[in-house]
Coordinates of C-alpha atoms in Angstrom, one line a residue:
M1 CA -3.4 33.6 -30.2
A2 CA -4.5 33.4 -26.6
K3 CA -2.6 31.1 -24.4
K4 CA -4.5 28.0 -23.4
K5 CA -5.5 28.1 -19.7
K6 CA -4.1 25.2 -17.7
A7 CA -6.8 23.0 -16.1
K8 CA -6.8 22.8 -12.3
P9 CA -5.7 19.5 -10.9
D10 CA -8.3 17.1 -9.5
F11 CA -7.1 16.3 -5.9
S12 CA -9.9 13.8 -5.4
K13 CA -8.0 11.2 -7.4
P14 CA -4.6 9.7 -6.8
K15 CA -1.7 11.1 -8.7
P16 CA -0.8 8.9 -11.6
G17 CA 2.7 8.8 -13.1
V18 CA 4.4 6.7 -15.7
N19 CA 2.0 4.7 -17.8
A20 CA 2.0 1.1 -16.7
E21 CA 1.3 -0.2 -20.2
T22 CA 5.0 0.4 -21.3
S23 CA 6.2 -2.6 -23.1
E24 CA 9.1 -4.7 -22.1
N25 CA 11.1 -3.6 -25.1
E26 CA 10.7 0.1 -24.1
N27 CA 12.1 -0.7 -20.6
E28 CA 15.3 -2.2 -22.0
G29 CA 18.4 -0.2 -21.2
L30 CA 16.7 2.2 -18.8
T31 CA 19.2 4.0 -16.4
L32 CA 18.9 6.9 -14.1
E33 CA 19.6 9.3 -17.0
N34 CA 16.2 8.4 -18.4
Y35 CA 14.5 10.1 -15.4
D36 CA 14.5 13.7 -14.1
S37 CA 15.4 14.8 -10.6
M38 CA 11.9 13.9 -9.4
G39 CA 12.1 10.3 -10.6
N40 CA 9.8 10.8 -13.6
L41 CA 10.4 9.3 -17.0
L42 CA 11.8 11.9 -19.4
T43 CA 10.1 12.4 -22.8
D44 CA 11.3 14.4 -25.9
G45 CA 9.9 17.9 -25.7
E46 CA 6.8 16.9 -23.7
D47 CA 5.4 19.1 -21.0
T48 CA 4.5 16.9 -18.1
G49 CA 2.7 19.6 -16.1
Y50 CA 3.5 18.7 -12.6
E51 CA 1.1 19.4 -9.8
R52 CA 1.6 18.9 -6.1
D53 CA -0.6 16.8 -3.9
E54 CA -2.1 19.2 -1.3
A55 CA -2.4 16.6 1.4
E56 CA 1.2 15.6 1.2
E57 CA 2.3 19.3 1.0
E58 CA 0.5 20.0 4.3
S59 CA 2.0 16.9 5.9
F60 CA 5.6 17.4 5.0
V61 CA 6.8 20.7 3.7
D62 CA 10.6 20.6 3.2
E63 CA 12.7 23.7 3.1
N64 CA 14.1 22.2 -0.2
D65 CA 10.8 22.0 -2.2
E66 CA 12.4 20.3 -5.2
N67 CA 12.6 17.0 -3.3
L68 CA 8.9 16.6 -3.0
I69 CA 7.8 13.9 -5.4
T70 CA 5.0 15.1 -7.7
L71 CA 3.7 13.1 -10.6
P72 CA 2.2 14.0 -13.9
E73 CA -1.5 13.4 -14.7
T74 CA -2.3 10.8 -17.3
K75 CA -5.5 9.6 -18.8
S76 CA -4.8 6.0 -17.9
N77 CA -6.1 4.6 -14.6
D78 CA -2.9 2.5 -14.3
Y79 CA 0.0 4.5 -12.9
V80 CA 3.4 3.9 -11.4
R81 CA 5.1 5.9 -8.8
P82 CA 8.9 6.1 -8.8
E83 CA 9.1 4.1 -5.6
D84 CA 7.3 1.3 -7.4
F85 CA 9.9 1.0 -10.1
E86 CA 12.0 -2.1 -10.2
Y87 CA 15.6 -1.1 -9.5
E88 CA 18.9 -2.9 -9.5
G89 CA 21.9 -1.9 -7.4
L90 CA 20.1 0.5 -5.0
P91 CA 22.3 1.7 -2.1
T92 CA 20.7 0.9 1.3
L93 CA 20.3 3.6 3.9
V94 CA 19.4 2.4 7.4
I95 CA 18.0 4.8 10.1
A96 CA 19.0 3.4 13.5
G97 CA 19.1 4.4 17.2
R98 CA 17.5 3.9 20.5
P99 CA 13.7 3.9 20.9
N100 CA 11.7 7.1 20.7
V101 CA 14.3 9.4 19.1
G102 CA 12.2 10.1 16.0
K103 CA 13.4 7.5 13.5
S104 CA 10.0 6.9 12.1
T105 CA 9.3 10.6 11.8
L106 CA 12.5 11.1 9.8
F107 CA 11.7 8.0 7.7
N108 CA 8.3 9.5 6.8
R109 CA 10.0 12.9 6.2
F110 CA 12.3 11.4 3.6
L111 CA 9.4 9.7 1.9
H112 CA 7.1 12.7 2.1
R113 CA 4.2 10.5 3.1
R114 CA 3.2 8.7 6.3
I115 CA 4.1 5.0 6.3
A116 CA 5.8 4.3 9.6
I117 CA 3.6 4.8 12.7
V118 CA 4.8 7.7 14.9
N119 CA 3.9 7.8 18.6
D120 CA 5.4 9.0 21.8
Q121 CA 5.4 5.5 23.2
P122 CA 8.9 3.9 23.0
G123 CA 9.3 0.8 20.9
V124 CA 6.5 1.3 18.5
T125 CA 8.4 0.2 15.4
R126 CA 9.2 -3.6 15.5
D127 CA 9.6 -4.9 12.0
P128 CA 12.0 -3.0 9.7
V129 CA 9.9 -0.8 7.5
E130 CA 11.3 -0.4 4.0
A131 CA 10.6 1.8 1.0
V132 CA 12.3 3.4 -2.0
A133 CA 12.9 7.1 -1.3
I134 CA 13.8 9.7 -3.9
M135 CA 16.6 11.8 -2.2
K136 CA 18.1 14.6 -4.2
G137 CA 16.8 13.0 -7.4
K138 CA 18.4 9.6 -6.5
P139 CA 16.5 6.5 -5.6
V140 CA 17.5 5.0 -2.2
H141 CA 16.5 1.8 -0.4
L142 CA 15.5 3.3 2.9
I143 CA 14.9 1.2 6.1
D144 CA 13.4 2.3 9.4
T145 CA 14.6 -0.1 12.1
G146 CA 13.2 -0.8 15.6
G147 CA 14.9 0.9 18.6
Y148 CA 18.0 -0.5 20.2
K149 CA 16.6 -1.2 23.6
L150 CA 18.6 -2.4 26.5
E151 CA 16.2 -2.1 29.4
R152 CA 13.9 -5.1 29.4
E153 CA 11.7 -7.1 31.8
I154 CA 13.4 -10.5 31.6
G155 CA 11.0 -13.4 31.1
T156 CA 8.1 -11.3 29.5
M157 CA 6.8 -11.6 26.0
E158 CA 7.7 -7.9 25.4
A159 CA 11.3 -8.7 26.3
A160 CA 11.4 -11.6 23.8
L161 CA 10.0 -9.3 21.1
D162 CA 12.6 -6.5 22.0
E163 CA 15.3 -9.1 21.5
Q164 CA 14.1 -10.0 18.1
V165 CA 13.7 -6.3 17.2
V166 CA 17.4 -5.6 18.2
E167 CA 18.6 -8.7 16.2
K168 CA 16.7 -7.6 13.1
S169 CA 18.0 -4.0 13.4
L170 CA 21.6 -5.1 13.7
L171 CA 21.2 -7.5 10.7
E172 CA 20.0 -4.6 8.6
I173 CA 22.8 -2.3 9.8
E174 CA 25.4 -5.0 8.9
K175 CA 24.1 -5.0 5.3
A176 CA 23.7 -1.2 4.9
D177 CA 25.7 1.0 2.6
C178 CA 25.1 4.0 4.8
I179 CA 24.0 4.1 8.4
L180 CA 22.2 7.2 9.8
I181 CA 22.5 7.1 13.6
L182 CA 19.7 9.2 15.0
L183 CA 20.2 10.7 18.5
E184 CA 18.1 12.9 20.7
A185 CA 19.1 16.3 22.0
G186 CA 19.5 16.1 25.8
M187 CA 21.2 13.8 28.3
I188 CA 23.3 11.0 26.7
T189 CA 21.9 7.7 27.9
G190 CA 23.5 4.3 28.5
E191 CA 21.6 3.0 25.5
D192 CA 23.1 5.8 23.3
E193 CA 26.6 4.9 24.4
E194 CA 26.1 1.2 24.0
F195 CA 24.6 1.6 20.5
I196 CA 27.4 4.0 19.4
L197 CA 30.0 1.4 20.6
R198 CA 28.2 -1.3 18.6
M199 CA 28.5 0.9 15.5
R200 CA 32.3 1.3 15.7
P201 CA 33.0 -1.6 13.2
Y202 CA 30.9 0.3 10.6
W203 CA 32.3 3.8 11.4
D204 CA 33.2 4.6 7.8
K205 CA 29.5 4.2 6.8
V206 CA 28.1 6.3 9.7
V207 CA 26.4 9.7 9.6
A208 CA 25.0 11.1 12.9
A209 CA 22.1 13.4 13.4
V210 CA 20.8 14.9 16.6
N211 CA 17.0 15.3 16.5
K212 CA 14.6 17.7 18.2
T213 CA 16.7 20.8 17.8
E214 CA 14.1 22.9 16.0
G215 CA 14.9 26.6 16.0
G216 CA 18.2 26.0 17.7
K217 CA 16.6 24.5 20.8
N218 CA 18.8 22.2 22.8
E219 CA 21.8 22.7 20.6
A220 CA 24.1 23.3 23.5
E221 CA 23.3 19.8 24.9
A222 CA 23.5 18.3 21.3
W223 CA 27.1 19.3 21.0
N224 CA 27.9 16.7 23.8
Y225 CA 27.7 14.0 21.1
A226 CA 30.7 15.5 19.3
R227 CA 33.0 13.7 21.9
F228 CA 32.3 10.4 20.1
G229 CA 34.2 11.6 17.1
F230 CA 31.5 11.5 14.4
K231 CA 32.8 12.5 11.0
N232 CA 29.5 14.0 10.1
L233 CA 27.2 15.4 12.8
F234 CA 24.0 17.3 12.0
F235 CA 21.4 19.1 14.3
I236 CA 18.0 18.5 12.8
S237 CA 14.3 18.4 13.5
A238 CA 12.5 15.5 11.8
S239 CA 9.0 16.8 12.6
H240 CA 9.7 20.4 11.5
G241 CA 12.1 19.7 8.6
D242 CA 15.0 21.8 9.9
R243 CA 18.3 21.1 8.0
I244 CA 16.9 18.0 6.5
S245 CA 18.1 19.1 3.1
E246 CA 21.7 19.5 4.3
L247 CA 21.5 16.0 5.9
A248 CA 20.1 14.5 2.7
D249 CA 23.1 16.1 0.7
C250 CA 25.5 14.4 3.0
L251 CA 23.8 11.0 2.9
V252 CA 23.6 11.0 -0.9
S253 CA 27.3 11.9 -1.1
Q254 CA 28.1 8.9 1.1
M255 CA 26.4 6.4 -1.2
D256 CA 27.4 4.9 -4.6
F257 CA 24.8 5.2 -7.3
S258 CA 27.0 4.1 -10.2
K259 CA 25.4 0.6 -10.3
V260 CA 21.8 1.7 -10.1
K261 CA 19.6 0.8 -13.0
V262 CA 15.9 1.0 -13.6
L263 CA 14.9 -2.5 -14.7
S264 CA 11.2 -1.9 -15.2
N265 CA 8.5 0.7 -14.7
Q266 CA 5.9 -1.9 -14.8
R267 CA 3.3 -1.5 -12.0
P268 CA 3.5 -4.4 -9.5
I269 CA 0.4 -6.2 -8.4
K270 CA -0.2 -5.0 -4.8
I271 CA -1.6 -7.5 -2.3
A272 CA -2.8 -6.5 1.2
I273 CA -2.9 -9.3 3.7
L274 CA -5.7 -8.5 6.1
G275 CA -7.4 -10.4 9.0
K276 CA -7.7 -10.8 12.7
P277 CA -4.5 -10.9 14.9
N278 CA -2.5 -14.1 14.9
T279 CA -4.0 -15.7 11.8
G280 CA -0.6 -16.1 10.0
K281 CA -0.4 -12.9 8.0
S282 CA 3.3 -12.4 8.7
T283 CA 4.1 -16.0 8.1
L284 CA 2.5 -15.8 4.6
S285 CA 4.2 -12.5 3.9
N286 CA 7.6 -14.1 4.7
R287 CA 6.8 -17.2 2.6
L288 CA 5.9 -15.1 -0.4
T289 CA 8.9 -12.8 -0.2
H290 CA 11.4 -15.6 0.8
S291 CA 12.5 -13.5 3.7
E292 CA 12.2 -13.0 7.4
K293 CA 11.2 -9.3 7.2
S294 CA 8.1 -9.6 9.4
I295 CA 8.6 -10.8 13.0
V296 CA 6.5 -14.0 13.5
C297 CA 5.4 -14.7 17.1
D298 CA 2.4 -16.4 18.8
Y299 CA 1.9 -13.1 20.6
A300 CA -1.1 -11.4 19.0
G301 CA -0.5 -7.9 17.7
T302 CA 3.2 -8.4 16.9
T303 CA 3.0 -6.5 13.6
R304 CA 2.2 -2.8 13.9
D305 CA 3.5 -1.0 10.8
V306 CA 2.6 -2.1 7.3
V307 CA 5.6 -4.2 6.2
E308 CA 6.2 -4.2 2.5
G309 CA 8.0 -6.9 0.5
E310 CA 8.4 -7.8 -3.1
F311 CA 8.8 -10.9 -5.2
E312 CA 8.3 -12.2 -8.7
Y313 CA 6.1 -15.0 -10.1
R314 CA 5.6 -15.9 -13.7
D315 CA 7.5 -12.8 -14.8
Q316 CA 5.1 -10.6 -12.9
R317 CA 6.2 -8.3 -10.0
F318 CA 4.2 -8.4 -6.8
K319 CA 4.3 -6.1 -3.7
V320 CA 3.0 -7.6 -0.5
L321 CA 1.6 -5.4 2.3
D322 CA 1.7 -7.3 5.6
T323 CA -0.7 -5.5 8.0
A324 CA -1.5 -5.4 11.7
G325 CA -4.4 -7.7 12.9
I326 CA -7.7 -5.9 13.0
R327 CA -9.7 -6.4 16.2
R328 CA -13.1 -5.1 17.2
K329 CA -13.0 -1.3 17.9
A330 CA -14.1 -1.9 21.5
K331 CA -11.0 -4.0 22.2
V332 CA -8.6 -1.4 20.8
T333 CA -7.4 0.5 23.8
E334 CA -3.8 1.6 23.0
D335 CA -3.0 4.5 20.7
V336 CA -0.4 2.4 18.8
E337 CA -2.9 -0.3 18.0
Y338 CA -5.4 2.3 16.9
Y339 CA -2.9 3.7 14.4
S340 CA -1.9 0.2 13.3
V341 CA -5.5 -0.7 12.5
N342 CA -5.9 2.6 10.6
R343 CA -2.8 1.8 8.6
A344 CA -4.1 -1.7 7.8
I345 CA -7.4 -0.3 6.6
K346 CA -5.8 2.3 4.5
T347 CA -3.9 -0.4 2.5
L348 CA -7.2 -0.9 0.8
D349 CA -6.6 2.4 -1.0
Q350 CA -3.2 1.1 -2.3
C351 CA -3.8 -2.5 -3.0
D352 CA -5.4 -4.4 -6.0
I353 CA -6.2 -7.7 -4.2
V354 CA -7.0 -8.5 -0.6
Y355 CA -6.0 -11.8 1.0
L356 CA -8.4 -12.2 3.8
M357 CA -6.7 -14.5 6.3
I358 CA -9.1 -16.8 8.3
D359 CA -7.8 -19.2 10.9
A360 CA -9.3 -22.5 9.8
E361 CA -9.4 -23.8 13.3
E362 CA -11.2 -20.8 14.8
G363 CA -13.4 -20.0 11.9
L364 CA -15.0 -16.7 10.9
A365 CA -15.4 -13.6 13.1
E366 CA -17.5 -10.5 12.9
Q367 CA -14.4 -8.5 12.0
D368 CA -13.9 -10.7 8.9
K369 CA -17.3 -9.4 7.6
K370 CA -16.4 -5.8 8.2
I371 CA -13.0 -6.1 6.5
C372 CA -14.7 -7.8 3.6
S373 CA -17.3 -5.1 3.4
L374 CA -14.6 -2.4 3.2
A375 CA -12.8 -4.2 0.5
Y376 CA -16.0 -4.7 -1.5
E377 CA -16.9 -1.0 -1.3
Q378 CA -13.4 -0.2 -2.7
G379 CA -13.9 -2.6 -5.6
R380 CA -10.9 -4.7 -4.6
G381 CA -10.4 -8.3 -5.6
I382 CA -10.8 -10.6 -2.6
I383 CA -9.5 -14.1 -1.9
F384 CA -10.6 -15.9 1.3
L385 CA -7.6 -17.9 2.7
L386 CA -8.3 -20.7 5.1
N387 CA -4.9 -20.8 6.8
K388 CA -3.6 -23.6 9.0
W389 CA -5.6 -26.0 6.8
D390 CA -2.9 -28.7 7.5
K391 CA -4.4 -29.0 11.0
M392 CA -7.9 -29.8 9.6
P393 CA -9.3 -33.1 8.4
Q394 CA -7.9 -33.6 4.8
D395 CA -11.1 -34.5 3.0
N396 CA -13.4 -32.8 0.5
K397 CA -16.4 -33.0 2.9
T398 CA -14.7 -30.7 5.5
F399 CA -13.7 -28.1 2.9
K400 CA -17.1 -28.2 1.2
A401 CA -18.8 -27.6 4.5
T402 CA -16.5 -24.7 5.3
K403 CA -16.9 -23.2 1.9
E404 CA -20.7 -23.3 2.2
W405 CA -20.6 -21.7 5.6
I406 CA -18.4 -18.8 4.2
N407 CA -20.9 -18.3 1.3
I408 CA -23.7 -18.1 3.8
M409 CA -21.8 -15.5 5.9
F410 CA -20.9 -13.5 2.8
G411 CA -24.0 -13.9 0.8
Q412 CA -23.2 -11.1 -1.7
M413 CA -19.7 -12.4 -2.3
E414 CA -20.2 -15.9 -3.6
Y415 CA -17.9 -15.0 -6.6
A416 CA -14.8 -14.6 -4.3
P417 CA -12.4 -17.6 -4.4
I418 CA -11.9 -19.6 -1.2
L419 CA -8.6 -21.4 -0.9
P420 CA -7.1 -23.7 1.8
I421 CA -3.5 -23.0 2.5
S422 CA -0.7 -23.6 5.1
A423 CA 1.5 -20.5 5.2
L424 CA 3.9 -22.2 7.5
E425 CA 4.4 -25.3 5.3
G426 CA 3.9 -23.5 1.9
K427 CA 1.0 -25.7 0.9
G428 CA -1.4 -24.1 -1.6
V429 CA 0.8 -21.0 -2.2
K430 CA 1.3 -21.8 -5.9
D431 CA -2.5 -22.2 -6.5
L432 CA -3.0 -18.9 -4.6
L433 CA -0.6 -17.0 -6.9
D434 CA -2.1 -18.5 -10.0
K435 CA -5.5 -17.4 -8.8
T436 CA -4.1 -13.9 -8.0
L437 CA -2.9 -13.5 -11.6
E438 CA -6.3 -14.6 -12.8
I439 CA -8.2 -12.1 -10.6
Y440 CA -5.8 -9.3 -11.5
G441 CA -6.5 -10.0 -15.2
Q442 CA -10.2 -9.5 -14.5
L443 CA -9.6 -6.3 -12.5
T444 CA -7.6 -4.7 -15.4
K445 CA -9.9 -6.0 -18.2
K446 CA -11.5 -3.3 -20.4
I447 CA -14.4 -3.9 -22.7
G448 CA -15.0 -1.7 -25.8
T449 CA -18.2 0.4 -25.8
S450 CA -19.5 -1.2 -29.0
A451 CA -19.1 -4.7 -27.6
L452 CA -20.8 -3.6 -24.4
N453 CA -23.8 -2.3 -26.1
M454 CA -24.2 -5.4 -28.3
A455 CA -24.3 -7.4 -25.0
L456 CA -26.7 -4.9 -23.4
K457 CA -29.1 -5.2 -26.3
D458 CA -29.0 -9.0 -25.9
W459 CA -29.7 -8.7 -22.1
L460 CA -32.6 -6.3 -22.6
D461 CA -34.2 -8.6 -25.2
R462 CA -33.7 -11.6 -22.9
Y463 CA -35.3 -9.9 -19.9
P464 CA -37.0 -6.6 -20.8
P465 CA -37.1 -3.8 -18.2
P466 CA -40.3 -4.0 -16.1
A467 CA -42.9 -1.4 -17.2
S468 CA -45.7 0.3 -15.3
R469 CA -47.4 3.7 -15.4
T470 CA -45.4 5.0 -12.5
A471 CA -42.0 3.4 -13.2
H472 CA -41.5 3.6 -17.0
F473 CA -37.9 4.0 -18.2
K474 CA -35.7 3.2 -21.1
I475 CA -32.1 2.1 -21.0
R476 CA -30.1 3.8 -23.7
Y477 CA -26.5 2.6 -23.6
M478 CA -23.6 1.5 -21.4
T479 CA -19.9 2.3 -21.1
Q480 CA -17.1 1.0 -18.9
K481 CA -16.1 3.9 -16.7
E482 CA -12.8 2.5 -15.4
A483 CA -10.9 -0.7 -14.6
N484 CA -9.3 -1.7 -11.2
P485 CA -11.8 -1.1 -9.7
V486 CA -14.2 -2.2 -12.4
R487 CA -17.0 0.3 -12.8
F488 CA -19.7 0.5 -15.5
M489 CA -22.2 3.3 -16.2
I490 CA -25.6 2.7 -17.8
F491 CA -27.6 5.7 -19.2
A492 CA -31.3 5.5 -18.7
T493 CA -34.2 8.0 -19.2
R494 CA -35.3 7.8 -15.5
P495 CA -32.5 6.1 -13.5
E496 CA -34.2 6.9 -10.2
V497 CA -37.0 4.5 -10.9
V498 CA -34.9 1.5 -12.1
P499 CA -35.6 -1.3 -9.6
E500 CA -32.7 -2.7 -7.6
T501 CA -33.7 -6.2 -8.8
Y502 CA -33.1 -5.1 -12.4
I503 CA -29.8 -3.5 -11.5
A504 CA -28.8 -6.8 -9.8
Y505 CA -29.7 -8.6 -13.0
L506 CA -27.5 -6.4 -15.1
K507 CA -24.6 -6.8 -12.7
N508 CA -24.9 -10.6 -12.8
R509 CA -25.0 -10.5 -16.6
I510 CA -21.8 -8.3 -16.7
R511 CA -20.1 -10.6 -14.3
E512 CA -21.0 -13.9 -16.0
D513 CA -21.1 -12.9 -19.7
L514 CA -18.1 -10.5 -19.8
G515 CA -15.6 -12.4 -17.8
F516 CA -15.8 -10.6 -14.4
D517 CA -17.0 -13.6 -12.5
Q518 CA -14.5 -13.5 -9.6
I519 CA -14.4 -9.8 -8.7
P520 CA -16.8 -7.1 -7.5
V521 CA -18.5 -5.0 -10.2
Q522 CA -19.8 -1.6 -9.6
L523 CA -22.7 -0.3 -11.7
E524 CA -23.9 3.3 -11.8
M525 CA -27.2 4.5 -13.4
K526 CA -27.2 7.9 -14.9
A527 CA -29.8 10.1 -16.7
S528 CA -29.3 10.0 -20.4
R529 CA -30.8 13.5 -20.8
S530 CA -31.7 16.4 -18.5
K531 CA -35.2 16.9 -17.3
W532 CA -37.3 19.7 -18.9
E533 CA -37.3 21.8 -15.7
E534 CA -33.5 21.7 -15.7
R535 CA -33.3 22.7 -19.3
T536 CA -35.3 25.8 -18.8
K537 CA -32.9 27.0 -16.1
E538 CA -29.9 26.8 -18.5

């Protein structure tokens, strides 16, 4: 019997992993032994058929290929990556050092994907950026910290931010199970010496690596760091991947994984907080996660990286993506802000629901419309948040007028909820989370084909398709193509002549009659049979 040929992977779609529909009972008693070295759930005798994502392979090719996380294809649109699992007892690894030594590059290297912004400008990373990394088959809570910066212009806003960055970095270091001090090959600076001195109380947890020694370059200068008496000292290249595998072996050996358990492989609801600078995005993120992960400051543009945080509400896991403020392209002059805005926009590929933050006092801006348009095109659920509502007149008339104005500005999105909140005081947050659960339920809702076509017949009877000599068509049947984002497909004899008005009618009926009244619905028309000319070619 001939061996069945393996299908080529479709790299146009994200790589799914463990099915998110696993029940709570199936998650009970999960430990690391239930997962292979790649972080994937083991099954009895089942061939998972791993395929590597080409984009990630080009970005970060490690000399130890086995550490690249690849995930099995599944038929379900819902998927969970190992970094999205809920763990208990994860050891924390903090990457620390002075600015511009390559901490963010190494952080991305360990994750095999670009999360932290990398730029030659010192002090790019401000908020600690966290993620779960799979190192040598072990899950690790990995943290990229801001640079330990001593030289500051006293009295400036940048100096105040640098002070907060150092404080947050030292706080993460104090809590860490393992500290990776990253140094740069070359002349030892005063900041290096001062930072190493500050690390003496945690010396048992320290592993040191000298970066930018690719191909043996600068190794003679790198040996100067040996005088500080590091127990473990590695010469690496974060950008080229040199000796990263040896460093990972040492780091894993320094951490205790005996208490690690996989509590759940349920997919968290991912929320992206988007909006203009200084609208309160970081304040809301900190409020939701009950933490101070994001630096909050009146200085616009404080957040640069996408800062992730997690929390639970009504037995549901949430992941919050706090993004940089998005300004008009003409006003973006710095490279760092350019990358920050790009990272913010790319969260639309990862999230389920967008919180569009609007400063209630300042009102809407042109950028809000553009952000909204991008989210709509991606089929994401959207909630308009009127932040700082505590500073507005507390009467129904004011809110009604504001809501009407938003509906005028966003004419095609009257379905999107509009909620007044105060991120600083926590007012309206419970209503926001209840609405989020409601919208997520609609995003993941699936309608059977038979029920869909019964509804379609009713819609066609209620409002028959317009007929003319030039635009005659018949609608055959309908299926739901996928959920989250919600897409439907209708098969017709001549889809190219179906009027936009009739497609809009069908969309409205889907939204109102099938329970998708608060999310965007995408509808595709497709030919139910091939044309005669195309048949003769076959």
